[in-house]
mmCIF file of C-alpha atoms and ligand atoms in Angstrom:
data_model
loop_
_atom_site.group_PDB
_atom_site.id
_atom_site.type_symbol
_atom_site.label_atom_id
_atom_site.label_comp_id
_atom_site.label_asym_id
_atom_site.label_seq_id
_atom_site.Cartn_x
_atom_site.Cartn_y
_atom_site.Cartn_z
ATOM 1 C CA MET A 192 -5.722 -5.059 27.885
ATOM 2 C CA TYR A 193 -4.699 -6.420 24.476
ATOM 3 C CA ASP A 194 -1.132 -7.547 23.851
ATOM 4 C CA VAL A 195 -1.256 -5.813 20.458
ATOM 5 C CA MET A 196 -3.739 -3.536 18.743
ATOM 6 C CA VAL A 197 -3.407 -3.292 14.965
ATOM 7 C CA ILE A 198 -4.982 -0.287 13.269
ATOM 8 C CA GLY A 199 -6.046 -0.881 9.639
ATOM 9 C CA ALA A 200 -6.788 -4.164 7.849
ATOM 10 C CA GLY A 201 -4.747 -3.682 4.673
ATOM 11 C CA PRO A 202 -1.839 -6.024 3.845
ATOM 12 C CA ALA A 203 0.412 -4.507 6.550
ATOM 13 C CA GLY A 204 -2.229 -4.780 9.280
ATOM 14 C CA CYS A 205 -3.441 -8.251 8.322
ATOM 15 C CA ILE A 206 0.016 -9.811 8.351
ATOM 16 C CA THR A 207 0.891 -8.176 11.684
ATOM 17 C CA ALA A 208 -2.374 -9.375 13.225
ATOM 18 C CA LYS A 209 -2.038 -12.888 11.765
ATOM 19 C CA LYS A 210 1.562 -13.367 12.891
ATOM 20 C CA MET A 211 0.936 -12.081 16.416
ATOM 21 C CA THR A 212 -2.179 -14.239 16.741
ATOM 22 C CA ASP A 213 -0.341 -17.314 15.437
ATOM 23 C CA ALA A 214 2.311 -16.688 18.096
ATOM 24 C CA GLY A 215 -0.374 -16.835 20.807
ATOM 25 C CA TYR A 216 -0.881 -13.138 21.574
ATOM 26 C CA ASN A 217 -4.172 -11.410 22.238
ATOM 27 C CA VAL A 218 -4.757 -9.180 19.174
ATOM 28 C CA LEU A 219 -7.385 -6.569 18.298
ATOM 29 C CA LEU A 220 -7.525 -5.586 14.599
ATOM 30 C CA VAL A 221 -9.623 -2.481 13.908
ATOM 31 C CA GLU A 222 -10.709 -1.408 10.422
ATOM 32 C CA LYS A 223 -12.616 1.777 9.772
ATOM 33 C CA MET A 224 -14.429 0.429 6.691
ATOM 34 C CA LYS A 225 -16.826 -2.461 6.170
ATOM 35 C CA ILE A 226 -14.925 -5.412 4.656
ATOM 36 C CA PRO A 227 -14.621 -5.952 1.708
ATOM 37 C CA ARG A 228 -13.620 -2.301 1.343
ATOM 38 C CA GLU A 229 -12.452 -0.619 -1.855
ATOM 39 C CA LYS A 230 -8.804 0.455 -2.005
ATOM 40 C CA SER A 231 -7.692 2.228 -5.148
ATOM 41 C CA CYS A 232 -4.906 -0.029 -6.431
ATOM 42 C CA SER A 233 -3.751 -1.698 -9.644
ATOM 43 C CA GLY A 234 -3.684 -4.966 -7.732
ATOM 44 C CA ILE A 235 -0.449 -6.322 -9.178
ATOM 45 C CA LEU A 236 1.058 -8.841 -6.745
ATOM 46 C CA ILE A 237 4.744 -9.220 -7.518
ATOM 47 C CA LYS A 238 6.608 -12.451 -6.720
ATOM 48 C CA LYS A 239 7.871 -11.034 -3.432
ATOM 49 C CA SER A 240 4.292 -10.335 -2.282
ATOM 50 C CA ILE A 241 3.090 -13.754 -3.439
ATOM 51 C CA ASN A 242 5.879 -15.509 -1.541
ATOM 52 C CA ILE A 243 5.208 -13.661 1.722
ATOM 53 C CA ILE A 244 1.438 -14.175 1.444
ATOM 54 C CA GLU A 245 1.670 -17.860 0.583
ATOM 55 C CA ASN A 246 4.123 -18.500 3.442
ATOM 56 C CA GLU A 247 1.986 -16.733 6.023
ATOM 57 C CA PHE A 248 -1.618 -17.155 4.812
ATOM 58 C CA GLY A 249 -1.626 -20.161 2.453
ATOM 59 C CA LYS A 250 -2.327 -20.486 -1.254
ATOM 60 C CA ILE A 251 -3.890 -17.426 -2.861
ATOM 61 C CA PRO A 252 -7.370 -18.439 -4.044
ATOM 62 C CA ASP A 253 -8.248 -18.136 -7.748
ATOM 63 C CA SER A 254 -11.478 -16.363 -6.765
ATOM 64 C CA ILE A 255 -9.605 -13.101 -6.017
ATOM 65 C CA LEU A 256 -7.849 -12.971 -9.417
ATOM 66 C CA CYS A 257 -8.959 -10.916 -12.400
ATOM 67 C CA LYS A 258 -8.111 -11.335 -16.086
ATOM 68 C CA PRO A 259 -5.435 -11.545 -17.312
ATOM 69 C CA ASN A 260 -4.622 -13.634 -14.202
ATOM 70 C CA ILE A 261 -0.909 -13.227 -14.829
ATOM 71 C CA SER A 262 0.642 -9.847 -15.452
ATOM 72 C CA ARG A 263 3.842 -10.433 -17.437
ATOM 73 C CA GLY A 264 5.664 -7.393 -16.059
ATOM 74 C CA ILE A 265 5.975 -3.660 -16.539
ATOM 75 C CA ILE A 266 6.915 -1.479 -19.503
ATOM 76 C CA ILE A 267 8.161 1.959 -18.456
ATOM 77 C CA THR A 268 8.364 4.698 -21.083
ATOM 78 C CA ASN A 269 10.382 7.710 -20.039
ATOM 79 C CA GLU A 270 10.094 11.357 -21.065
ATOM 80 C CA LYS A 271 12.399 10.717 -24.054
ATOM 81 C CA ASN A 272 9.995 8.039 -25.317
ATOM 82 C CA GLN A 273 12.481 5.272 -24.521
ATOM 83 C CA SER A 274 10.766 2.095 -23.317
ATOM 84 C CA PHE A 275 12.176 -0.321 -20.732
ATOM 85 C CA LYS A 276 10.572 -3.732 -20.405
ATOM 86 C CA PHE A 277 10.890 -5.597 -17.089
ATOM 87 C CA GLU A 278 9.513 -9.110 -17.459
ATOM 88 C CA SER A 279 8.451 -10.940 -14.324
ATOM 89 C CA ASP A 280 5.180 -12.768 -13.736
ATOM 90 C CA SER A 281 2.861 -11.251 -11.137
ATOM 91 C CA LEU A 282 -0.717 -12.018 -10.103
ATOM 92 C CA ASN A 283 -3.510 -9.633 -11.100
ATOM 93 C CA VAL A 284 -5.918 -9.425 -8.138
ATOM 94 C CA TRP A 285 -8.881 -7.371 -6.965
ATOM 95 C CA ARG A 286 -7.664 -5.557 -3.885
ATOM 96 C CA SER A 287 -11.011 -5.603 -2.095
ATOM 97 C CA LEU A 288 -11.053 -9.416 -2.362
ATOM 98 C CA LEU A 289 -7.368 -9.891 -1.493
ATOM 99 C CA ASP A 290 -7.651 -7.745 1.640
ATOM 100 C CA LYS A 291 -10.907 -9.431 2.701
ATOM 101 C CA TRP A 292 -9.226 -12.835 2.369
ATOM 102 C CA LEU A 293 -6.216 -11.648 4.418
ATOM 103 C CA ALA A 294 -8.389 -10.051 7.131
ATOM 104 C CA PHE A 295 -10.522 -13.161 7.575
ATOM 105 C CA LYS A 296 -7.432 -15.358 7.696
ATOM 106 C CA ALA A 297 -6.253 -13.213 10.633
ATOM 107 C CA LYS A 298 -9.711 -13.399 12.234
ATOM 108 C CA ASN A 299 -9.985 -17.162 11.754
ATOM 109 C CA ALA A 300 -6.553 -17.546 13.345
ATOM 110 C CA GLY A 301 -8.014 -15.865 16.448
ATOM 111 C CA ALA A 302 -7.545 -12.111 16.084
ATOM 112 C CA GLU A 303 -10.539 -10.023 17.166
ATOM 113 C CA LEU A 304 -11.622 -8.088 14.058
ATOM 114 C CA ARG A 305 -13.720 -4.961 14.553
ATOM 115 C CA GLN A 306 -14.984 -3.444 11.296
ATOM 116 C CA LEU A 307 -16.496 0.032 10.944
ATOM 117 C CA THR A 308 -14.243 1.075 13.820
ATOM 118 C CA SER A 309 -11.841 4.007 13.402
ATOM 119 C CA ALA A 310 -8.895 4.726 15.624
ATOM 120 C CA ILE A 311 -8.932 8.432 16.400
ATOM 121 C CA SER A 312 -5.881 8.887 18.600
ATOM 122 C CA CYS A 313 -3.319 7.067 20.725
ATOM 123 C CA GLU A 314 -1.942 8.160 24.060
ATOM 124 C CA GLU A 315 1.084 6.411 25.485
ATOM 125 C CA LYS A 316 0.908 5.715 29.243
ATOM 126 C CA HIS A 317 3.419 4.193 31.612
ATOM 127 C CA ASP A 318 2.850 0.530 30.655
ATOM 128 C CA HIS A 319 0.378 0.613 27.750
ATOM 129 C CA VAL A 320 -1.211 2.763 25.069
ATOM 130 C CA SER A 321 -4.748 4.005 25.365
ATOM 131 C CA VAL A 322 -6.527 4.273 21.995
ATOM 132 C CA LYS A 323 -9.712 6.229 21.295
ATOM 133 C CA LEU A 324 -11.951 4.292 18.921
ATOM 134 C CA HIS A 325 -15.071 5.421 17.087
ATOM 135 C CA ASP A 326 -17.816 3.091 15.847
ATOM 136 C CA GLY A 327 -20.677 5.558 16.144
ATOM 137 C CA GLU A 328 -19.703 6.072 19.758
ATOM 138 C CA ILE A 329 -16.321 7.017 21.122
ATOM 139 C CA TYR A 330 -14.719 4.639 23.612
ATOM 140 C CA GLU A 331 -11.247 3.522 24.711
ATOM 141 C CA GLU A 332 -9.278 0.315 24.476
ATOM 142 C CA LYS A 333 -5.842 -0.441 25.874
ATOM 143 C CA ALA A 334 -2.970 -2.408 24.409
ATOM 144 C CA ARG A 335 0.635 -2.898 25.378
ATOM 145 C CA ILE A 336 1.768 -2.259 21.804
ATOM 146 C CA ILE A 337 0.076 -0.485 18.886
ATOM 147 C CA VAL A 338 0.876 -1.116 15.242
ATOM 148 C CA ALA A 339 -0.489 1.662 13.041
ATOM 149 C CA CYS A 340 -1.106 0.213 9.566
ATOM 150 C CA ASP A 341 -3.603 2.879 8.571
ATOM 151 C CA GLY A 342 -2.148 3.652 5.163
ATOM 152 C CA ALA A 343 -0.807 6.733 3.417
ATOM 153 C CA GLY A 344 -3.174 9.154 5.166
ATOM 154 C CA SER A 345 -2.357 7.727 8.634
ATOM 155 C CA ILE A 346 -4.235 9.783 11.185
ATOM 156 C CA ILE A 347 -2.185 8.183 13.959
ATOM 157 C CA LYS A 348 1.081 9.399 12.425
ATOM 158 C CA LYS A 349 -0.371 12.852 11.756
ATOM 159 C CA LYS A 350 -1.373 13.224 15.404
ATOM 160 C CA LEU A 351 1.898 11.918 16.821
ATOM 161 C CA PHE A 352 4.320 13.774 14.548
ATOM 162 C CA LYS A 353 2.327 16.737 13.224
ATOM 163 C CA ASN A 354 4.380 16.682 9.991
ATOM 164 C CA PRO A 355 2.991 18.447 6.931
ATOM 165 C CA ASN A 356 1.265 16.095 4.485
ATOM 166 C CA ASN A 357 3.290 14.944 1.508
ATOM 167 C CA TYR A 358 1.177 12.823 -0.799
ATOM 168 C CA ILE A 359 0.760 11.813 -4.393
ATOM 169 C CA PHE A 360 -2.918 11.704 -5.302
ATOM 170 C CA THR A 361 -4.067 9.192 -7.878
ATOM 171 C CA TYR A 362 -7.000 9.382 -10.252
ATOM 172 C CA GLN A 363 -7.994 6.405 -12.366
ATOM 173 C CA THR A 364 -10.933 5.572 -14.597
ATOM 174 C CA PHE A 365 -12.322 2.132 -15.409
ATOM 175 C CA CYS A 366 -13.390 2.153 -19.058
ATOM 176 C CA LYS A 367 -14.725 -0.081 -21.799
ATOM 177 C CA GLY A 368 -12.978 0.270 -25.133
ATOM 178 C CA THR A 369 -9.923 -0.755 -27.131
ATOM 179 C CA ILE A 370 -6.228 0.152 -27.235
ATOM 180 C CA ASN A 371 -3.150 -1.111 -29.091
ATOM 181 C CA LEU A 372 -1.113 -1.875 -25.970
ATOM 182 C CA ASP A 373 -0.307 -5.366 -24.695
ATOM 183 C CA HIS A 374 -2.935 -6.184 -22.048
ATOM 184 C CA ASN A 375 -0.539 -8.625 -20.377
ATOM 185 C CA PHE A 376 1.760 -5.826 -19.149
ATOM 186 C CA PHE A 377 1.408 -2.864 -16.816
ATOM 187 C CA HIS A 378 2.384 0.266 -18.774
ATOM 188 C CA ALA A 379 3.834 3.322 -17.029
ATOM 189 C CA PHE A 380 4.573 6.652 -18.760
ATOM 190 C CA LEU A 381 6.858 9.227 -17.197
ATOM 191 C CA HIS A 382 6.375 12.198 -19.569
ATOM 192 C CA ARG A 383 6.131 15.406 -17.554
ATOM 193 C CA SER A 384 3.226 16.607 -19.663
ATOM 194 C CA LEU A 385 1.107 13.562 -18.709
ATOM 195 C CA SER A 386 1.347 13.566 -14.898
ATOM 196 C CA GLN A 387 3.244 14.990 -11.953
ATOM 197 C CA TYR A 388 4.475 11.494 -11.057
ATOM 198 C CA ASP A 389 3.522 8.723 -13.483
ATOM 199 C CA ALA A 390 0.609 7.848 -15.739
ATOM 200 C CA TRP A 391 -0.411 4.230 -16.278
ATOM 201 C CA PHE A 392 -2.542 1.785 -18.174
ATOM 202 C CA ASN A 393 -3.508 -1.756 -17.129
ATOM 203 C CA VAL A 394 -6.334 -4.225 -17.613
ATOM 204 C CA LYS A 395 -8.566 -5.929 -15.054
ATOM 205 C CA ASP A 396 -11.291 -8.241 -16.376
ATOM 206 C CA ASP A 397 -13.187 -6.206 -19.031
ATOM 207 C CA PHE A 398 -11.891 -2.856 -17.838
ATOM 208 C CA LEU A 399 -9.204 -0.707 -19.392
ATOM 209 C CA ILE A 400 -7.816 1.343 -16.516
ATOM 210 C CA PHE A 401 -6.145 4.703 -17.097
ATOM 211 C CA GLY A 402 -4.550 6.528 -14.178
ATOM 212 C CA VAL A 403 -2.431 9.552 -13.329
ATOM 213 C CA GLY A 404 -0.453 10.492 -10.224
ATOM 214 C CA ILE A 405 -0.478 14.170 -9.293
ATOM 215 C CA LYS A 406 0.529 16.471 -6.456
ATOM 216 C CA GLU A 407 -2.256 19.045 -6.791
ATOM 217 C CA PRO A 408 -5.707 17.436 -6.751
ATOM 218 C CA SER A 409 -7.184 20.276 -8.835
ATOM 219 C CA THR A 410 -5.078 19.150 -11.829
ATOM 220 C CA MET A 411 -6.094 15.471 -11.880
ATOM 221 C CA LYS A 412 -8.722 15.639 -14.619
ATOM 222 C CA MET A 413 -6.567 17.901 -16.790
ATOM 223 C CA TYR A 414 -3.629 15.451 -16.684
ATOM 224 C CA HIS A 415 -5.955 12.473 -17.153
ATOM 225 C CA SER A 416 -7.469 13.970 -20.269
ATOM 226 C CA LYS A 417 -3.982 14.777 -21.668
ATOM 227 C CA PHE A 418 -2.988 11.172 -20.997
ATOM 228 C CA LEU A 419 -6.011 9.815 -22.856
ATOM 229 C CA SER A 420 -5.285 12.100 -25.844
ATOM 230 C CA PHE A 421 -1.692 10.843 -25.852
ATOM 231 C CA LEU A 422 -2.846 7.213 -25.786
ATOM 232 C CA ASN A 423 -5.338 7.944 -28.537
ATOM 233 C CA SER A 424 -2.669 9.447 -30.806
ATOM 234 C CA GLN A 425 0.069 6.907 -29.998
ATOM 235 C CA PHE A 426 -1.867 3.673 -29.425
ATOM 236 C CA ASN A 427 -5.293 4.351 -30.958
ATOM 237 C CA ALA A 428 -7.083 4.273 -27.577
ATOM 238 C CA GLN A 429 -10.851 4.297 -28.175
ATOM 239 C CA ILE A 430 -13.047 4.772 -25.093
ATOM 240 C CA GLU A 431 -16.607 3.482 -25.495
ATOM 241 C CA SER A 432 -17.782 4.167 -21.936
ATOM 242 C CA TYR A 433 -16.587 5.261 -18.502
ATOM 243 C CA VAL A 434 -17.752 2.824 -15.830
ATOM 244 C CA LYS A 435 -16.240 4.330 -12.691
ATOM 245 C CA GLU A 436 -13.555 6.653 -11.390
ATOM 246 C CA GLU A 437 -11.390 6.333 -8.286
ATOM 247 C CA ILE A 438 -9.280 8.721 -6.280
ATOM 248 C CA GLY A 439 -6.479 7.385 -4.109
ATOM 249 C CA MET A 440 -3.312 8.529 -2.431
ATOM 250 C CA MET A 441 0.164 7.281 -1.655
ATOM 251 C CA PRO A 442 3.187 8.713 0.120
ATOM 252 C CA ASN A 443 5.384 10.984 -1.969
ATOM 253 C CA VAL A 444 8.597 9.057 -1.426
ATOM 254 C CA MET A 445 11.735 11.152 -1.804
ATOM 255 C CA PRO A 446 15.224 10.140 -2.919
ATOM 256 C CA GLY A 447 16.880 8.320 -0.015
ATOM 257 C CA CYS A 448 13.487 6.792 0.832
ATOM 258 C CA PRO A 449 13.108 8.124 4.407
ATOM 259 C CA VAL A 450 10.745 6.039 6.537
ATOM 260 C CA ASN A 451 9.146 6.712 9.904
ATOM 261 C CA LEU A 452 8.955 3.589 12.072
ATOM 262 C CA GLY A 453 7.052 5.154 14.955
ATOM 263 C CA MET A 454 7.669 6.178 18.538
ATOM 264 C CA GLY A 455 7.731 4.379 21.900
ATOM 265 C CA ARG A 456 5.108 1.614 21.981
ATOM 266 C CA ILE A 457 3.552 2.727 18.674
ATOM 267 C CA LEU A 458 5.047 1.226 15.506
ATOM 268 C CA PHE A 459 4.173 2.254 11.942
ATOM 269 C CA THR A 460 4.168 -0.172 9.031
ATOM 270 C CA GLY A 461 3.330 -0.117 5.319
ATOM 271 C CA GLU A 462 2.437 3.215 3.772
ATOM 272 C CA ALA A 463 1.845 4.711 7.232
ATOM 273 C CA ALA A 464 5.614 4.302 7.685
ATOM 274 C CA ASN A 465 6.245 5.609 4.121
ATOM 275 C CA PHE A 466 7.126 2.255 2.572
ATOM 276 C CA LEU A 467 6.518 2.310 -1.182
ATOM 277 C CA ASN A 468 8.467 1.130 -4.206
ATOM 278 C CA PRO A 469 8.737 2.901 -7.560
ATOM 279 C CA ILE A 470 5.685 3.231 -9.779
ATOM 280 C CA GLY A 471 3.549 2.736 -6.704
ATOM 281 C CA GLU A 472 4.265 -0.915 -5.834
ATOM 282 C CA GLY A 473 3.630 -1.058 -2.098
ATOM 283 C CA ILE A 474 1.950 -4.327 -1.156
ATOM 284 C CA SER A 475 5.275 -6.180 -0.853
ATOM 285 C CA SER A 476 6.766 -3.606 1.508
ATOM 286 C CA ALA A 477 3.521 -3.377 3.494
ATOM 287 C CA LEU A 478 3.748 -7.136 4.038
ATOM 288 C CA ALA A 479 7.492 -7.067 4.754
ATOM 289 C CA SER A 480 7.183 -4.234 7.264
ATOM 290 C CA GLY A 481 4.177 -5.853 8.990
ATOM 291 C CA TYR A 482 6.199 -9.048 9.234
ATOM 292 C CA ALA A 483 9.223 -7.192 10.640
ATOM 293 C CA ALA A 484 7.103 -5.319 13.196
ATOM 294 C CA ALA A 485 5.479 -8.555 14.391
ATOM 295 C CA GLU A 486 8.885 -10.221 14.786
ATOM 296 C CA ALA A 487 10.148 -7.211 16.775
ATOM 297 C CA ILE A 488 7.140 -7.343 19.112
ATOM 298 C CA LYS A 489 7.627 -11.080 19.614
ATOM 299 C CA SER A 490 11.269 -10.429 20.588
ATOM 300 C CA LEU A 491 10.127 -7.766 23.038
ATOM 301 C CA TYR A 492 7.684 -10.138 24.735
ATOM 302 C CA LYS A 493 10.278 -12.917 24.834
ATOM 303 C CA ASN A 494 12.726 -10.505 26.411
ATOM 304 C CA ASN A 495 10.173 -9.900 29.174
ATOM 305 C CA ASN A 496 11.401 -6.343 29.527
ATOM 306 C CA PHE A 497 9.268 -3.626 27.991
ATOM 307 C CA ASN A 498 12.118 -1.540 26.735
ATOM 308 C CA THR A 499 10.711 0.544 23.881
ATOM 309 C CA LYS A 500 14.197 1.419 22.607
ATOM 310 C CA PHE A 501 14.847 -2.308 22.211
ATOM 311 C CA LEU A 502 11.521 -2.637 20.357
ATOM 312 C CA MET A 503 12.283 0.166 17.903
ATOM 313 C CA ASN A 504 15.884 -0.945 17.333
ATOM 314 C CA THR A 505 14.801 -4.537 16.691
ATOM 315 C CA TYR A 506 12.151 -3.341 14.220
ATOM 316 C CA LYS A 507 14.743 -1.116 12.542
ATOM 317 C CA ASP A 508 17.176 -4.041 12.214
ATOM 318 C CA ASN A 509 14.443 -6.373 10.950
ATOM 319 C CA ILE A 510 13.402 -3.890 8.275
ATOM 320 C CA LEU A 511 16.866 -2.911 7.063
ATOM 321 C CA ALA A 512 16.831 -5.272 4.054
ATOM 322 C CA GLU A 513 13.440 -3.901 2.977
ATOM 323 C CA LYS A 514 14.688 -0.328 3.241
ATOM 324 C CA GLN A 515 17.744 -1.254 1.135
ATOM 325 C CA TYR A 516 15.485 -2.982 -1.437
ATOM 326 C CA MET A 517 13.369 0.162 -1.688
ATOM 327 C CA THR A 518 16.451 2.371 -2.109
ATOM 328 C CA ARG A 519 17.815 0.066 -4.852
ATOM 329 C CA GLN A 520 14.494 0.140 -6.699
ATOM 330 C CA TRP A 521 14.460 3.930 -6.613
ATOM 331 C CA ALA A 522 18.065 4.034 -7.829
ATOM 332 C CA ILE A 523 17.114 1.877 -10.829
ATOM 333 C CA LEU A 524 14.197 4.160 -11.646
ATOM 334 C CA SER A 525 16.343 7.266 -11.432
ATOM 335 C CA THR A 526 18.621 5.837 -14.154
ATOM 336 C CA ILE A 527 15.560 5.546 -16.410
ATOM 337 C CA SER A 528 14.077 8.933 -15.696
ATOM 338 C CA SER A 529 15.452 12.271 -14.521
ATOM 339 C CA LYS A 530 11.976 12.899 -13.099
ATOM 340 C CA PHE A 531 12.810 10.517 -10.236
ATOM 341 C CA SER A 532 16.427 11.513 -9.680
ATOM 342 C CA ASN A 533 15.420 15.200 -9.465
ATOM 343 C CA MET A 534 12.223 14.668 -7.517
ATOM 344 C CA LYS A 535 11.467 17.512 -5.124
HETATM 345 C C1 LIG B 725 -3.656 3.864 -7.757
HETATM 346 C C2 LIG B 725 -2.742 2.949 -6.964
HETATM 347 C C3 LIG B 725 -2.292 1.793 -7.555
HETATM 348 C C4 LIG B 725 -1.466 0.900 -6.830
HETATM 349 N N1 LIG B 725 -1.092 -0.260 -7.433
HETATM 350 C C5 LIG B 725 -0.348 -1.154 -6.737
HETATM 351 C C6 LIG B 725 -0.021 -2.423 -7.310
HETATM 352 O O1 LIG B 725 -0.429 -2.764 -8.419
HETATM 353 N N2 LIG B 725 0.749 -3.275 -6.582
HETATM 354 C C7 LIG B 725 1.207 -2.945 -5.338
HETATM 355 O O2 LIG B 725 1.955 -3.734 -4.740
HETATM 356 N N3 LIG B 725 0.884 -1.755 -4.763
HETATM 357 C C8 LIG B 725 0.102 -0.870 -5.420
HETATM 358 N N4 LIG B 725 -0.253 0.310 -4.833
HETATM 359 C C9 LIG B 725 0.226 0.607 -3.476
HETATM 360 C C10 LIG B 725 -0.562 -0.226 -2.461
HETATM 361 O O3 LIG B 725 -1.941 -0.074 -2.689
HETATM 362 C C11 LIG B 725 -0.209 0.234 -1.046
HETATM 363 O O4 LIG B 725 1.175 0.400 -0.935
HETATM 364 C C12 LIG B 725 -0.685 -0.771 -0.009
HETATM 365 O O5 LIG B 725 -2.080 -0.897 -0.039
HETATM 366 C C13 LIG B 725 -0.241 -0.321 1.386
HETATM 367 O O6 LIG B 725 -0.742 -1.232 2.312
HETATM 368 P P1 LIG B 725 -1.029 -0.777 3.816
HETATM 369 O O7 LIG B 725 -1.500 -1.989 4.512
HETATM 370 O O8 LIG B 725 0.119 -0.010 4.318
HETATM 371 O O9 LIG B 725 -2.222 0.293 3.698
HETATM 372 P P2 LIG B 725 -3.712 0.189 3.044
HETATM 373 O O10 LIG B 725 -3.779 -0.915 2.068
HETATM 374 O O11 LIG B 725 -4.003 1.556 2.598
HETATM 375 O O12 LIG B 725 -4.594 -0.201 4.276
HETATM 376 C C14 LIG B 725 -4.854 0.713 5.313
HETATM 377 C C15 LIG B 725 -6.141 0.290 5.981
HETATM 378 O O13 LIG B 725 -6.335 1.067 7.152
HETATM 379 C C16 LIG B 725 -7.690 1.465 7.236
HETATM 380 N N5 LIG B 725 -7.706 2.675 8.061
HETATM 381 C C17 LIG B 725 -7.276 3.913 7.719
HETATM 382 N N6 LIG B 725 -7.395 4.752 8.757
HETATM 383 C C18 LIG B 725 -7.909 4.020 9.774
HETATM 384 C C19 LIG B 725 -8.258 4.343 11.125
HETATM 385 N N7 LIG B 725 -8.078 5.588 11.622
HETATM 386 N N8 LIG B 725 -8.765 3.372 11.910
HETATM 387 C C20 LIG B 725 -8.936 2.102 11.411
HETATM 388 N N9 LIG B 725 -8.641 1.752 10.155
HETATM 389 C C21 LIG B 725 -8.106 2.699 9.349
HETATM 390 C C22 LIG B 725 -8.085 1.682 5.788
HETATM 391 O O14 LIG B 725 -9.485 1.642 5.606
HETATM 392 C C23 LIG B 725 -7.366 0.515 5.099
HETATM 393 O O15 LIG B 725 -8.169 -0.641 5.077
HETATM 394 C C24 LIG B 725 -1.080 1.219 -5.518
HETATM 395 C C25 LIG B 725 -1.523 2.399 -4.918
HETATM 396 C C26 LIG B 725 -2.366 3.251 -5.618
HETATM 397 C C27 LIG B 725 -2.893 4.493 -4.941
#
């Protein structure tokens, strides 16, 4: 019987596993992919993410950074072609390397890390949760508490709540070429003709990355090609070659930013709980929610009374500031673009 089982070794899962292990609990961290695994992401670590990571895991190594190492901020252009520049230094990292570093920090602290192991379902019993795992064979493990950190497509949440899916799909291409946009900024475009959410440009090492967020997967290439034509006409984008393409997903966060923190002994964190900030910044809230969940579980153990209402209420209290931060961020974005204030 584990004290805690953490499902998914992204930022939310790694911080939960690391904190619980540091506090002396017996932790199993399962990850369905082989680490380092690819995660479609722009890899911009804002100050808030850097602070949480450096407090909990130590100094971020230079080896996970890409060029330009520092992203100077974000420039958002709305549907009326008005641009808003938000300057704040962030780190530009490769997600596969960041998440590998986080996962091995948790492992080296003492968490048991099982890669290539998918959680299939959770069943809550009287004093524990029984989890079906798949690593080629199906077997069961037990833990007193489960933290589902399995990302936007969380299978655990789908099985527990049976809600209809509500995602934004992302499509981005890594290209070689040139463009007259400042490589030191992340550029987001909110024109309705260019995406069903946002369209973006950023640079990682030698790659120019062009992405679009859409609701209907069948439209992704159409919007992407419109976006490239727009960048060609406005900023003289010249693509010499396409090196790779990536499809990803994130929660379609609605005004009011509803989150789902879980049920009984099963907590959700990160994108599995619906945490995401505007223009797809989610690493900071994944870390903050993982941190809050771990603190709630520690309080539960200290209390020595497995009251799941107490667990959920403590997690809810711990995460309140993060929820308010997310709501404020969305409010700011809705003053820039009607697309976000009217989002359906
Ligand atoms: C195109 C794009 C660009 C983005 N750019 C940024 C950015 O620049 N900065 C930023 O802060 N955020 C960005 N985000 C958002 C950010 O990537 C997410 O918010 C963040 O990764 C969420 O972390 P998480 O730990 O909740 O989930 P994830 O990082 O998605 O991790 C979930 C983990 O769970 C594993 N898993 C899934 N199912 C199972 C299962 N059944 N069993 C075991 N393991 C499982 C997955 O393999 C994965 O490793 C971007 C997102 C997208 C799609």
